[in-house]
């Protein structure tokens, strides 16, 4: 998964998943990151002028099917899980893994997915990660811990312990 907002915070990932997956800095060209009306987390959306737009973030890897399901449940229904093409930091070049024949796209490690917002009318201004950490991280982590506890015994797909090395 390509993450670009609250999921950049290791504390948030740990609260939701009980660990912090492997993370690689990456950039998503052609998108913008914006604030959402009445929310402390951001959204990404395709830019009107994609040639001048990009979003910095990270690609999470080595996640189990259950961990992916937790993130999917956590994200608001206004987000759609979408295949994206990212570029990786030159100093930490990560070669995309080879496609795995017979593996569904959701689990294919060569495919990077991101949560893309579907209601651009609710977006405005620039979202700032450092401001989020300063002003909202504590209460946000508490909310994530409560969410993780609420779904702890849900029958989520892929209740397994082995990472599938998906993005």
PDB file of N, CA, C and O in Angstrom, residues 100-104:
ATOM      1  N   UNK A 100       3.465 -12.229  -9.439  1.00  0.00           N
ATOM      2  CA  UNK A 100       3.346 -13.629  -9.064  1.00  0.00           C
ATOM      3  C   UNK A 100       2.175 -14.210  -9.828  1.00  0.00           C
ATOM      4  O   UNK A 100       1.034 -13.789  -9.648  1.00  0.00           O
ATOM      5  N   UNK A 101       2.456 -15.175 -10.698  1.00  0.00           N
ATOM      6  CA  UNK A 101       1.425 -15.766 -11.520  1.00  0.00           C
ATOM      7  C   UNK A 101       0.388 -16.469 -10.654  1.00  0.00           C
ATOM      8  O   UNK A 101       0.717 -17.164  -9.696  1.00  0.00           O
ATOM      9  N   UNK A 102      -0.884 -16.250 -10.970  1.00  0.00           N
ATOM     10  CA  UNK A 102      -1.960 -16.914 -10.259  1.00  0.00           C
ATOM     11  C   UNK A 102      -2.357 -16.242  -8.953  1.00  0.00           C
ATOM     12  O   UNK A 102      -3.231 -16.726  -8.250  1.00  0.00           O
ATOM     13  N   UNK A 103      -1.723 -15.116  -8.609  1.00  0.00           N
ATOM     14  CA  UNK A 103      -2.064 -14.416  -7.376  1.00  0.00           C
ATOM     15  C   UNK A 103      -3.033 -13.291  -7.721  1.00  0.00           C
ATOM     16  O   UNK A 103      -2.824 -12.565  -8.686  1.00  0.00           O
ATOM     17  N   UNK A 104      -4.098 -13.166  -6.925  1.00  0.00           N
ATOM     18  CA  UNK A 104      -5.057 -12.098  -7.175  1.00  0.00           C
ATOM     19  C   UNK A 104      -4.363 -10.739  -7.059  1.00  0.00           C
ATOM     20  O   UNK A 104      -3.423 -10.578  -6.271  1.00  0.00           O
TER      21      UNK A 104
END
